[in-house]
XYZ file of N, CA and C in Angstrom:
756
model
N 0.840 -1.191 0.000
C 0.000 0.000 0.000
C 0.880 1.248 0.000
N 0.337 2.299 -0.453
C 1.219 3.536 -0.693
C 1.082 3.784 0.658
N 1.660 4.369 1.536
C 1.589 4.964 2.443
C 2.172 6.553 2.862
N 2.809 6.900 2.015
C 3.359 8.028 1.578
C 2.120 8.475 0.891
N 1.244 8.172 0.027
C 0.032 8.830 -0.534
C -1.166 9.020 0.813
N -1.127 8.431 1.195
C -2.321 8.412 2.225
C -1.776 9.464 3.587
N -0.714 9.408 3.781
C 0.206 10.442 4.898
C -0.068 11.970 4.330
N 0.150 11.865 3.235
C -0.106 13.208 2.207
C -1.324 14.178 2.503
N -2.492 12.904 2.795
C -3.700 13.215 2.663
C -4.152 13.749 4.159
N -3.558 13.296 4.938
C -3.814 13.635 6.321
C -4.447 15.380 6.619
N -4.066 15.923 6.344
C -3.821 17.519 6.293
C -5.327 18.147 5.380
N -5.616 17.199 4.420
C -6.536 17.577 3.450
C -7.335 16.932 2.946
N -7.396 15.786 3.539
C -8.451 14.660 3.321
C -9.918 14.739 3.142
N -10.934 15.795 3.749
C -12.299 16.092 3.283
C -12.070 16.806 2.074
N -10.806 17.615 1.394
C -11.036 18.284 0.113
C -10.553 17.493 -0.822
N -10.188 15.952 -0.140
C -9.266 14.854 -1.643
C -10.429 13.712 -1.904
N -10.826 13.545 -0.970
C -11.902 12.200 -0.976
C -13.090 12.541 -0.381
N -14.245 12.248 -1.072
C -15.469 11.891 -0.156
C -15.489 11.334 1.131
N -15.987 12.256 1.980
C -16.510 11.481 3.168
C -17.793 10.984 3.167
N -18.418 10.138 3.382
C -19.235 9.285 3.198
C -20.398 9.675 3.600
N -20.321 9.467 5.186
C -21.373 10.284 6.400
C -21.891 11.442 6.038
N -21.079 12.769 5.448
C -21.968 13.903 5.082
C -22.683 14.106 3.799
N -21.751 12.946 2.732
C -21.928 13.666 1.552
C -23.460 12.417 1.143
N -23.660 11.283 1.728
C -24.591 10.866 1.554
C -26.120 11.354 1.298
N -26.137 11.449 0.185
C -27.642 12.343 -0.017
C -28.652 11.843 0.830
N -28.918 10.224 0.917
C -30.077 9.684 1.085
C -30.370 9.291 2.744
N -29.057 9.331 2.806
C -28.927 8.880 4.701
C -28.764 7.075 4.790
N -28.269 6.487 3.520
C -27.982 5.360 3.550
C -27.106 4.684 4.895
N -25.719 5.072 4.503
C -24.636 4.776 5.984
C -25.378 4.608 7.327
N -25.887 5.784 7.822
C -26.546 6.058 8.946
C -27.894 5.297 9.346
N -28.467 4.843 8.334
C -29.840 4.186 8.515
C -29.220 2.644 8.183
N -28.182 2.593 7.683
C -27.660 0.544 8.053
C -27.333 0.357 9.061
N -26.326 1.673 9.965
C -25.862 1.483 11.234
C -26.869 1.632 12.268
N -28.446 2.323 12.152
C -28.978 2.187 12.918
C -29.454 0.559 12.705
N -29.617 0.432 11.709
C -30.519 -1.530 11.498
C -29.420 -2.141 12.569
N -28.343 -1.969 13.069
C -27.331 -2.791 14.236
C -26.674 -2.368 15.192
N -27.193 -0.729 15.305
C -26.547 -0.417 16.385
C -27.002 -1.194 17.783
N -25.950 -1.034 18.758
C -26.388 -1.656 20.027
C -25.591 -1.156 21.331
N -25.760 -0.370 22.213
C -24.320 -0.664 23.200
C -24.011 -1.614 23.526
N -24.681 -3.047 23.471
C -23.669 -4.475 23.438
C -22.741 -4.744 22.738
N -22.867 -3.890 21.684
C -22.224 -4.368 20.112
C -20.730 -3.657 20.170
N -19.325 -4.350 20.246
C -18.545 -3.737 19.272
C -18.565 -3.540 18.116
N -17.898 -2.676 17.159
C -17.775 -2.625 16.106
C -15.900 -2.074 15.473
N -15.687 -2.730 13.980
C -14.218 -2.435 13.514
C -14.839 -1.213 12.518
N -13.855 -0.280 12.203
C -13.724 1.038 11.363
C -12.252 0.808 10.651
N -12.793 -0.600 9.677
C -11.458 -0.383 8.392
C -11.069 0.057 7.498
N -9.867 0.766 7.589
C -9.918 2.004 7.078
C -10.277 3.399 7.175
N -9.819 3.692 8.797
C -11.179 4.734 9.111
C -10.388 6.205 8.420
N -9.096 5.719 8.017
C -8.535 7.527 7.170
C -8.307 8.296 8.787
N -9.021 9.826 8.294
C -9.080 10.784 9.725
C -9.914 10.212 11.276
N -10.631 9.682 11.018
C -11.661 9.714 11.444
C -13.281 9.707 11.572
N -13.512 10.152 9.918
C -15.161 10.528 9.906
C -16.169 9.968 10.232
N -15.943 8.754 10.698
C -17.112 7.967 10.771
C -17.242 7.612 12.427
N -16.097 8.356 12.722
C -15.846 7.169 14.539
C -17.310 8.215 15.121
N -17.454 9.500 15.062
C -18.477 9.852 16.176
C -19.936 9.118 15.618
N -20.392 8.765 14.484
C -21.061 8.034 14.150
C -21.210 6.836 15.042
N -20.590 6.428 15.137
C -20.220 4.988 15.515
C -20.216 4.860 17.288
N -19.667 5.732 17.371
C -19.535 5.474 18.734
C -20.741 6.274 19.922
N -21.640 6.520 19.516
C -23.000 7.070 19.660
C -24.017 5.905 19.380
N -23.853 4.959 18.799
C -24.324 3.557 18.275
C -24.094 2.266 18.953
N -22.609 2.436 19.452
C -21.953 1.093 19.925
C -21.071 1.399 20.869
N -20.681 0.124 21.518
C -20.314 0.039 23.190
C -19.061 0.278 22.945
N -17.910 -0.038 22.079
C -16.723 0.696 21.523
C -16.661 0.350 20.303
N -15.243 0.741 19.531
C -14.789 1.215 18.433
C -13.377 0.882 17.794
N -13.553 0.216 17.475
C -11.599 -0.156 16.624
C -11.663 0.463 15.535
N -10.695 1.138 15.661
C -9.894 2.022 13.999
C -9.298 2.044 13.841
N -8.662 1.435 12.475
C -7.844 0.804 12.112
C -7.347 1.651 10.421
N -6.089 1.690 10.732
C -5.762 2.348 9.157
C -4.218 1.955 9.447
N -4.108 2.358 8.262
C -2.801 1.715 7.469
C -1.306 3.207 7.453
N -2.556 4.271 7.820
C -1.364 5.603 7.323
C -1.550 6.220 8.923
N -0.109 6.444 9.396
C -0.094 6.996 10.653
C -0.280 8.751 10.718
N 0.030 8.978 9.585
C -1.037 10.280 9.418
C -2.044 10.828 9.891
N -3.193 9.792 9.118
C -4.169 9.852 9.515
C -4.764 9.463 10.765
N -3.923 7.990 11.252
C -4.477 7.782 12.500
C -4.161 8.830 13.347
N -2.846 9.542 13.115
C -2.665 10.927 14.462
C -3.662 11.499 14.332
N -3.983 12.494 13.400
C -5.477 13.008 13.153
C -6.898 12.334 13.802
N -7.063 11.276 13.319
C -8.016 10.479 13.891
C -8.255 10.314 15.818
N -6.948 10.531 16.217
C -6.986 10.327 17.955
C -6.792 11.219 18.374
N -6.589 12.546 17.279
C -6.094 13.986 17.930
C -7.850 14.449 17.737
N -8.580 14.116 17.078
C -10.880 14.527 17.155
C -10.778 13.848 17.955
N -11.161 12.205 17.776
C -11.901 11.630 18.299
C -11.545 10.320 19.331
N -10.364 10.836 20.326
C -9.669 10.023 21.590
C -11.036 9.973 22.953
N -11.049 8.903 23.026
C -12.225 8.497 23.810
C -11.703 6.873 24.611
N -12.728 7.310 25.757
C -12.081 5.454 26.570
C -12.684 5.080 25.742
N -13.891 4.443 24.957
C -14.251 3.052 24.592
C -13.988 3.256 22.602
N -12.614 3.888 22.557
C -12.348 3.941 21.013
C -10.965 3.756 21.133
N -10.142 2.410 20.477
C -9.284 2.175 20.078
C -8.472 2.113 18.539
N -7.522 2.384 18.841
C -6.661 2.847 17.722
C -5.561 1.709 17.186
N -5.704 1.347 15.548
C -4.758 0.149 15.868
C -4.247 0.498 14.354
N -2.110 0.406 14.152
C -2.374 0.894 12.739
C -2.207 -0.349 11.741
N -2.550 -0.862 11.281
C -2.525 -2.269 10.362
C -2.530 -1.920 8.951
N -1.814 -2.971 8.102
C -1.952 -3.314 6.835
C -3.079 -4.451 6.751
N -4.016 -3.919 6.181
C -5.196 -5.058 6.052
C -4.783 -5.970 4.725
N -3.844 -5.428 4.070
C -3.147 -6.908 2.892
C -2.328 -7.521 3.510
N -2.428 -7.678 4.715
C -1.580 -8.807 5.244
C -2.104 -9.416 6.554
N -1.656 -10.930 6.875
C -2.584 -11.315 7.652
C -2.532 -10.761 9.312
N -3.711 -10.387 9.491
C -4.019 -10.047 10.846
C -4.823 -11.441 11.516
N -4.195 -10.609 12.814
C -5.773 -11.325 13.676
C -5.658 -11.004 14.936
N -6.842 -10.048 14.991
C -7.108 -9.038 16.028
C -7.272 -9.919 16.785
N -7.176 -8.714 17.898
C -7.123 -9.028 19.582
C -8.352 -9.529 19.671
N -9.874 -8.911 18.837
C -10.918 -9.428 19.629
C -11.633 -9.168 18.239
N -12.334 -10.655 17.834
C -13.669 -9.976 17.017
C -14.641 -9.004 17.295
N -15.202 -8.192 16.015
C -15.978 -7.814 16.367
C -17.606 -7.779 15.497
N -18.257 -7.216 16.353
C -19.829 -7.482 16.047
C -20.050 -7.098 15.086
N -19.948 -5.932 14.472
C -20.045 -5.382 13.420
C -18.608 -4.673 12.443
N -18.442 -4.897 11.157
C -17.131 -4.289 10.674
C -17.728 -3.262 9.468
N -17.182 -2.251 9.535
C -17.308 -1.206 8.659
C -15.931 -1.313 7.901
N -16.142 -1.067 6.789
C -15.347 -1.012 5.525
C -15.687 0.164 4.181
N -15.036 1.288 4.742
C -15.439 2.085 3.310
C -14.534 2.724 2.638
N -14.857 2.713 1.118
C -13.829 2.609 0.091
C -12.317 2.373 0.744
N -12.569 1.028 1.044
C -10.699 0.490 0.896
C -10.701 -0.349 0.118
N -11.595 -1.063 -0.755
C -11.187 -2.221 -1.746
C -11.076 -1.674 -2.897
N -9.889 -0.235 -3.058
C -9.756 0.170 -4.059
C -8.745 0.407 -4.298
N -7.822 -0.694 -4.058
C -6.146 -1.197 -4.856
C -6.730 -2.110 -5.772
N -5.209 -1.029 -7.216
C -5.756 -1.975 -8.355
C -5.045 -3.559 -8.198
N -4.611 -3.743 -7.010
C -4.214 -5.532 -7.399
C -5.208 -5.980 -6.388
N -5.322 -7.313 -7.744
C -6.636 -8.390 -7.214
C -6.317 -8.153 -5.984
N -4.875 -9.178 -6.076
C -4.463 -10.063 -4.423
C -4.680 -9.461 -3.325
N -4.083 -7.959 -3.894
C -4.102 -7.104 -2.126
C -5.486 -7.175 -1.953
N -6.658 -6.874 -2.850
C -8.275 -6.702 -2.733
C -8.754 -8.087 -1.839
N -8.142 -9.177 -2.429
C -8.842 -10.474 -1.838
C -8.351 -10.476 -0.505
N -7.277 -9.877 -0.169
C -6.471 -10.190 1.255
C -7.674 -9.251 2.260
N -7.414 -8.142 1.500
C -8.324 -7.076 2.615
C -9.446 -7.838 3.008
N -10.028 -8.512 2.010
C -11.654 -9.115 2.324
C -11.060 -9.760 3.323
N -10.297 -11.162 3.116
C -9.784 -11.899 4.527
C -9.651 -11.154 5.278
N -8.891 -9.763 5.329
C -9.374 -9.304 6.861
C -10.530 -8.919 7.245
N -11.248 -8.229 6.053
C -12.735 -8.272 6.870
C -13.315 -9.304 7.570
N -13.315 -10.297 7.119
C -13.679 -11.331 7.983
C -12.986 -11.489 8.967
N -11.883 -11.848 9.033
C -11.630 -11.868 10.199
C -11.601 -11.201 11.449
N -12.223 -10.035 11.186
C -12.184 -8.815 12.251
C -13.737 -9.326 12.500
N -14.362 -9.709 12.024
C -15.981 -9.740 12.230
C -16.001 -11.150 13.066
N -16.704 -11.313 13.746
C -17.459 -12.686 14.775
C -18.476 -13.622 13.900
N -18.531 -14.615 13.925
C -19.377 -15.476 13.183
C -20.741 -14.946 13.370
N -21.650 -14.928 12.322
C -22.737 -13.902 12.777
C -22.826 -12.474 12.373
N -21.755 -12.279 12.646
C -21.427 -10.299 12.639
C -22.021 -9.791 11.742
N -22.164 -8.563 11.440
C -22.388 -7.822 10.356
C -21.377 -6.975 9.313
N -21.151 -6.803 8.543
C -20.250 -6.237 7.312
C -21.012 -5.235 6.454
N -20.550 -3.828 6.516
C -20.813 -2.849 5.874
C -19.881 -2.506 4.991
N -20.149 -2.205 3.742
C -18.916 -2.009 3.276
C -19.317 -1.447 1.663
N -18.735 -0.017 1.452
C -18.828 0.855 0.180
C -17.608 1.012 -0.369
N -17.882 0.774 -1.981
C -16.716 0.798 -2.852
C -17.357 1.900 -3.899
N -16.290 2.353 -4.752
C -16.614 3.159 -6.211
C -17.150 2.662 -7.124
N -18.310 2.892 -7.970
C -19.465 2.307 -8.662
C -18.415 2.626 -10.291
N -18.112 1.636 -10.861
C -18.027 1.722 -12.052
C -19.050 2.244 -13.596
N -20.106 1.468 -12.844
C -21.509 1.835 -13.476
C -21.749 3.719 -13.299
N -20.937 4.173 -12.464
C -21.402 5.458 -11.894
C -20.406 5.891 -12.716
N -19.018 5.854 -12.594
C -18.125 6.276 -13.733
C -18.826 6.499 -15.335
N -19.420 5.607 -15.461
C -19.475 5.742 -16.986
C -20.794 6.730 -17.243
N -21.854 6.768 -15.834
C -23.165 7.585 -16.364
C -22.480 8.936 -16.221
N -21.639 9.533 -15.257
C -21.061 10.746 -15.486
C -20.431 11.175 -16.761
N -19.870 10.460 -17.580
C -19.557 10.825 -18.815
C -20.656 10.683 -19.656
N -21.712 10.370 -19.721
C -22.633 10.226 -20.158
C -23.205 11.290 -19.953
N -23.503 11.981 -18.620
C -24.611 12.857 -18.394
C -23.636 14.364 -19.182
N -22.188 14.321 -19.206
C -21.692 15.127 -19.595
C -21.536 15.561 -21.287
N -21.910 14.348 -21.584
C -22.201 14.220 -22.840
C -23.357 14.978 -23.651
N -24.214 14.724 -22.761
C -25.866 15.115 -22.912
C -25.908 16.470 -22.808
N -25.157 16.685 -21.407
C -25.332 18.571 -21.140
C -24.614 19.060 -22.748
N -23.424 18.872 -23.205
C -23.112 20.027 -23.963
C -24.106 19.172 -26.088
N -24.608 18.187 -25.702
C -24.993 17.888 -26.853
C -26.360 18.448 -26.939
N -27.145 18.367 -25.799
C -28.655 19.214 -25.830
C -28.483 20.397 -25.677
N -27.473 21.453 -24.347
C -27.663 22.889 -23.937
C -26.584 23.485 -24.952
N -25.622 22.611 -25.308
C -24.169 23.609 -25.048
C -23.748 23.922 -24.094
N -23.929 22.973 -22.927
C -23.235 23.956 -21.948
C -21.540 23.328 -21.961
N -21.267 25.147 -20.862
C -20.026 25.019 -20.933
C -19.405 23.674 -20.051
N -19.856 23.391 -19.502
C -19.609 22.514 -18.328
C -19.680 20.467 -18.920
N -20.546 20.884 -20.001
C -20.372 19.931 -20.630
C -19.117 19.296 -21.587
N -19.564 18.303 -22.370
C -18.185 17.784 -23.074
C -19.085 16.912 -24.449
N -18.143 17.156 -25.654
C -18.319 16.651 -27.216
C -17.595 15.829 -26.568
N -18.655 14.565 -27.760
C -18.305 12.570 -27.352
C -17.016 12.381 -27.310
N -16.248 13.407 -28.846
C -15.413 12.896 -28.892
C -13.891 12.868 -28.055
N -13.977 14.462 -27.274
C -13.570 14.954 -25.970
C -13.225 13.988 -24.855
N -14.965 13.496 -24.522
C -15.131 12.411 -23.877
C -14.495 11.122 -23.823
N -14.389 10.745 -25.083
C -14.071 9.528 -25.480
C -12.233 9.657 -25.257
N -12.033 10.789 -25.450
C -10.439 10.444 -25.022
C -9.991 10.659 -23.885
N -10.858 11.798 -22.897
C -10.654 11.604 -21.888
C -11.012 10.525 -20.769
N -11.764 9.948 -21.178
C -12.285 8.756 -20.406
C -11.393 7.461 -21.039
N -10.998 7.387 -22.057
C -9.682 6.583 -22.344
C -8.571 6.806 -21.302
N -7.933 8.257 -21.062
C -6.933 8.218 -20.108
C -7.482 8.291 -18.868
N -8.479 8.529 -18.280
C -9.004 8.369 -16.763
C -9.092 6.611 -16.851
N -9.625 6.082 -17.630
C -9.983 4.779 -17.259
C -9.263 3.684 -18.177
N -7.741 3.359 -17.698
C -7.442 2.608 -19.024
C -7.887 1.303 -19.200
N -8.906 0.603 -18.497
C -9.026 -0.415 -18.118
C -10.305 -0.455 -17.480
N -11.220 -0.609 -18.617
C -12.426 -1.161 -18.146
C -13.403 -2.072 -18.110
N -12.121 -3.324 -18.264
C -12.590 -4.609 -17.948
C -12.172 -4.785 -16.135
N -11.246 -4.151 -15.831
C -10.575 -4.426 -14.684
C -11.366 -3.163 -13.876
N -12.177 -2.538 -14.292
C -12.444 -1.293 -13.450
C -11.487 -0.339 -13.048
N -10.560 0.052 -13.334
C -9.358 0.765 -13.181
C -9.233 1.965 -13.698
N -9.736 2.853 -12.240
C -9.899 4.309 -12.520
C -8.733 5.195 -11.959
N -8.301 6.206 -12.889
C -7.111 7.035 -12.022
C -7.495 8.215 -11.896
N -7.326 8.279 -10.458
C -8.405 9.634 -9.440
C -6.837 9.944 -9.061
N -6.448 11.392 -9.579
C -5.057 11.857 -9.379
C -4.014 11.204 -9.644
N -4.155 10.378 -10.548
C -2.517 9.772 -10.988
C -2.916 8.394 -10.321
N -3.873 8.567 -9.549
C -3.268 7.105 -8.619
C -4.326 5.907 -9.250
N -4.033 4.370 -9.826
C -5.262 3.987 -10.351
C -6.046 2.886 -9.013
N -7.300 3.346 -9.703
C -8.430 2.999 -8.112
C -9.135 1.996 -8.661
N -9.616 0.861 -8.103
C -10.703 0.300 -8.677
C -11.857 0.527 -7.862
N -13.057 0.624 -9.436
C -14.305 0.640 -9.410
C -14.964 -0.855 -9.600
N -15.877 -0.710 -9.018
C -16.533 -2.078 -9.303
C -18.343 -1.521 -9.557
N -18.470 -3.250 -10.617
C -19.867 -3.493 -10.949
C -20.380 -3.661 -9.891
N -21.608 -3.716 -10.158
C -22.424 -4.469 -9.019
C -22.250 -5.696 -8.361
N -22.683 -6.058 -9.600
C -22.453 -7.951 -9.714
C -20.954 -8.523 -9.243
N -20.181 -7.550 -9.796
C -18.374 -7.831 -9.530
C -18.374 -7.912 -8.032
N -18.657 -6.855 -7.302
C -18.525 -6.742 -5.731
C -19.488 -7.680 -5.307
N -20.757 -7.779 -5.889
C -21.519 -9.013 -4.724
C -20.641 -10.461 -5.075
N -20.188 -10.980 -6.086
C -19.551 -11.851 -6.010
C -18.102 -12.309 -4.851
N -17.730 -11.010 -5.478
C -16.201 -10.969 -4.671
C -16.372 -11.518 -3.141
N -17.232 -10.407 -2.616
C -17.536 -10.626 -1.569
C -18.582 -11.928 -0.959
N -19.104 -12.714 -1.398
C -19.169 -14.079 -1.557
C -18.482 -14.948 -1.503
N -17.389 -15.041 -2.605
C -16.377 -15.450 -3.004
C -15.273 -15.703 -1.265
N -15.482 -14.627 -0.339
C -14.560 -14.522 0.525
C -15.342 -14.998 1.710
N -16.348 -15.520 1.438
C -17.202 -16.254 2.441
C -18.437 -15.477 3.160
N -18.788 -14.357 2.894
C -19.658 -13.378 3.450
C -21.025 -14.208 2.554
N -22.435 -13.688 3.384
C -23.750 -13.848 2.541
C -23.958 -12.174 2.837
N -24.451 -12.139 0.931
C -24.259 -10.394 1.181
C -26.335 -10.710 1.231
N -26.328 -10.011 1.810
C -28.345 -9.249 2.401
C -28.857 -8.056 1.248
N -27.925 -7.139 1.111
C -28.492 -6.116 0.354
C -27.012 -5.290 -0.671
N -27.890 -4.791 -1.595
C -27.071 -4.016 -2.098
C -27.707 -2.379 -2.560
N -27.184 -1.822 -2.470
C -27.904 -0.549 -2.644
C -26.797 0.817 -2.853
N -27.047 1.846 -3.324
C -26.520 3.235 -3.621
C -26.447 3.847 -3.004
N -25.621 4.367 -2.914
C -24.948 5.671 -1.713
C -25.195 7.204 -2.871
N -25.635 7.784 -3.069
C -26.162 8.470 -4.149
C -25.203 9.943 -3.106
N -24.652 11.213 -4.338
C -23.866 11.933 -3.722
C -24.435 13.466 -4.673
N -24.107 14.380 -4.396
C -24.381 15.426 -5.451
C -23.533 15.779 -6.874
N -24.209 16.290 -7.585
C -23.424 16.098 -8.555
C -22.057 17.120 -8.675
N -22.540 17.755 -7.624
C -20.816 18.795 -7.372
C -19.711 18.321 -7.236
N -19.844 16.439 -6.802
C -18.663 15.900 -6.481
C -17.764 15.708 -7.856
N -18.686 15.489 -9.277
C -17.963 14.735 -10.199
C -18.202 16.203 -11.206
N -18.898 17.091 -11.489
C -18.958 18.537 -12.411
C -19.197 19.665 -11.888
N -18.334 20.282 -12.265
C -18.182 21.577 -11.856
C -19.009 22.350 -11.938
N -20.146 23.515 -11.586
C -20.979 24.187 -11.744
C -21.965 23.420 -11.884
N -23.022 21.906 -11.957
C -24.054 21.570 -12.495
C -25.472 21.666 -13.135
N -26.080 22.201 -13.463
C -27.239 23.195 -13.608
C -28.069 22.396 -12.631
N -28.770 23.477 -11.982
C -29.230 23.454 -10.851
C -30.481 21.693 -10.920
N -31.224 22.343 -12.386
C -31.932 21.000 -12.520
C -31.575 19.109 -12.673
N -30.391 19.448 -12.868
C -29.617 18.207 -12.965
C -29.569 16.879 -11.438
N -30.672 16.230 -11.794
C -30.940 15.362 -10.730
C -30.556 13.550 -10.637
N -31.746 12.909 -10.143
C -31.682 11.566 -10.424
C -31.768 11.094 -11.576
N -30.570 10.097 -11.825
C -29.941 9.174 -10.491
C -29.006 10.059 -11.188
N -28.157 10.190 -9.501
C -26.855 11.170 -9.073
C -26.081 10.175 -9.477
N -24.592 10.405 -9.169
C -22.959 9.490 -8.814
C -23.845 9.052 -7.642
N -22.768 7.918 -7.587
C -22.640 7.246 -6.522
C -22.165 5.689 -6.429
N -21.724 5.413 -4.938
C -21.277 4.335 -4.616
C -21.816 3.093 -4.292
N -21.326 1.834 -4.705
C -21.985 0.817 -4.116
C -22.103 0.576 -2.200
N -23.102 0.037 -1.943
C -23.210 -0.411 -0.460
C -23.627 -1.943 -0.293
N -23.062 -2.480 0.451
C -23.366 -3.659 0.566
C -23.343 -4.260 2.271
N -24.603 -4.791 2.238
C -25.028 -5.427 3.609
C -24.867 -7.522 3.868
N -23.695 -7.538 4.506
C -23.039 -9.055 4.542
C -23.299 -9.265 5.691
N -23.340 -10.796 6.197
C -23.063 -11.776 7.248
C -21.950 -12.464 7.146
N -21.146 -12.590 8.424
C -20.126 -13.646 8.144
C -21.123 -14.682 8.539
N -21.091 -15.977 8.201
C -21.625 -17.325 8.857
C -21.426 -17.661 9.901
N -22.410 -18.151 10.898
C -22.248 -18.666 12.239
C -21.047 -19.687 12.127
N -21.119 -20.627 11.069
C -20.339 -22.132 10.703
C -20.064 -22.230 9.233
C-alpha cells in the first residue's frame, strides 16, 4: 500500500476524498448502522482515514476499533476523536491479521480500491476476520456503473444545452480513455493514482467469493458537485454514486 500517498492526505483529506457520512444524499450509511446499532455491540472502522465515521459509531456502539494503514491519519483520527471506549490500531489489512478481539459489526469504506486483485482479496480476509461469526459487514466501494453515467450525463449537457460545463463525445471519449485505461478491470485514475471501481455484480460476487452472505445491495447516491463543476441546478436523479453492501459472516 502507498503509504506516503495516504500520509499526504492527512492535512486535506475532506477536500481529496469523499466522506461518506456527510456527503450521503439519502442517509444510507446512517440508517444501516442504525438496522445494528447496540451498546452491546462492538464494532471495527477499516480504514477509518481521519476519522469521519468514529463519532457516528460510537453514539451507536459500546466501543470502536480504527484501524488504518497511514499513521497520518491515524494521528489526526486520535487527535478529534480520543475516547475510553475507542481504540486505535495501525494495520496493513493486505496482510494477515488477527485481532485481539472480534468484532460485532465491521465497517469497511472505500478500501477495496487497490488496483491488485491479491491485495483486494487479502483485505476481504481481513474483513472477515475482524468480524465474529454472525457479525455484520458494511462495506462501500466506487461504482463503475457510476463512472461511466457521469460521462454520459456530460455528454448530454453540452450535446442538448451547449453547456459550458459539458463535453463533445469525442472529448469524452479520449478523456475517459486516459481516466480509465481499463475497463474490464475497473481501473480508474483519481489523481494519478489507479483505483478500482466495481460493478455491481463484480462486488456481490467478490464478496461471496470470501465467504460473506451479502443481504443487500444498494446506492450511496452523492451530489453532482462531487464529479462537475458548476451543475445546472436541474440536474438530478440518479446522481454518482457508490456501491453499499449489507453481509453476514456465517455462524459455521
Amino acid at each position: 500500500m502507498n503509504q506516503r500517498y495516504w500520509d499526504n492526505l492527512s492535512g486535506s483529506f475532506s477536500k481529496e476524498v469523499i466522506e461518506l457520512a456527510k456527503e450521503d444524499l439519502n442517509g444510507v450509511l446512517l440508517e444501516e448502522l442504525d438496522r445494528v446499532a447496540s451498546k452491546r455491540r462492538r464494532v471495527a472502522d477499516l480504514g477509518c482515514g481521519p476519522g469521519v465515521l468514529i463519532p457516528h459509531l460510537v453514539e451507536r456502539f459500546k466501543s470502536v476499533c480504527a484501524v488504518d494503514f497511514s499513521k497520518g491519519l491515524l494521528k489526526v483520527a486520535r487527535e478529534r476523536y480520543s475516547g475510553s471506549n475507542v481504540d486505535f490500531l495501525r494495520a496493513d489489512l493486505t496482510q494477515p491479521i488477527e485481532p485481539a478481539q472480534v468484532t460485532d459489526v465491521t465497517v469497511c469504506s472505500s478500501v477495496l480500491i487497490l488496483a491488485s486483485r491479491k491485495k483486494r482479496r487479502k483485505i476481504l480476509d481481513s474483513i472477515v476476520r475482524f468480524t465474529r461469526p454472525g457479525g455484520v459487514v458494511l462495506i462501500t466501494v466506487p461504482s463503475l456503473e457510476s463512472c461511466i453515467h457521469v460521462y454520459q450525463t456530460l455528454i448530454r449537457l453540452k450535446r442538448e444545452l451547449g453547456a459550458d460545463n459539458g463535453m463533445s463525445r469525442t472529448k469524452a471519449r479520449h478523456q475517459f480513455a486516459s481516466e480509465v485505461p481499463s475497463v474490464l478491470d475497473g481501473i480508474v485514475s483519481i489523481q494519478g493514482v489507479p483505483t478500482k471501481h466495481w460493478m455491481q455484480d463484480e462486488i456481490t460476487q467478490k464478496v461471496i467469493e470470501a465467504g460473506l452472505i451479502v443481504k443487500r445491495v444498494r446506492r450511496v447516491e452523492y451530489r453532482w458537485e462531487s464529479e462537475i463543476v458548476s451543475p445546472p441546478e436541474w440536474l438530478g436523479s440518479p446522481y454518482p454514486w457508490d456501491w453499499f453492501l449489507v453481509a453476514t459472516r456465517p455462524r459455521s
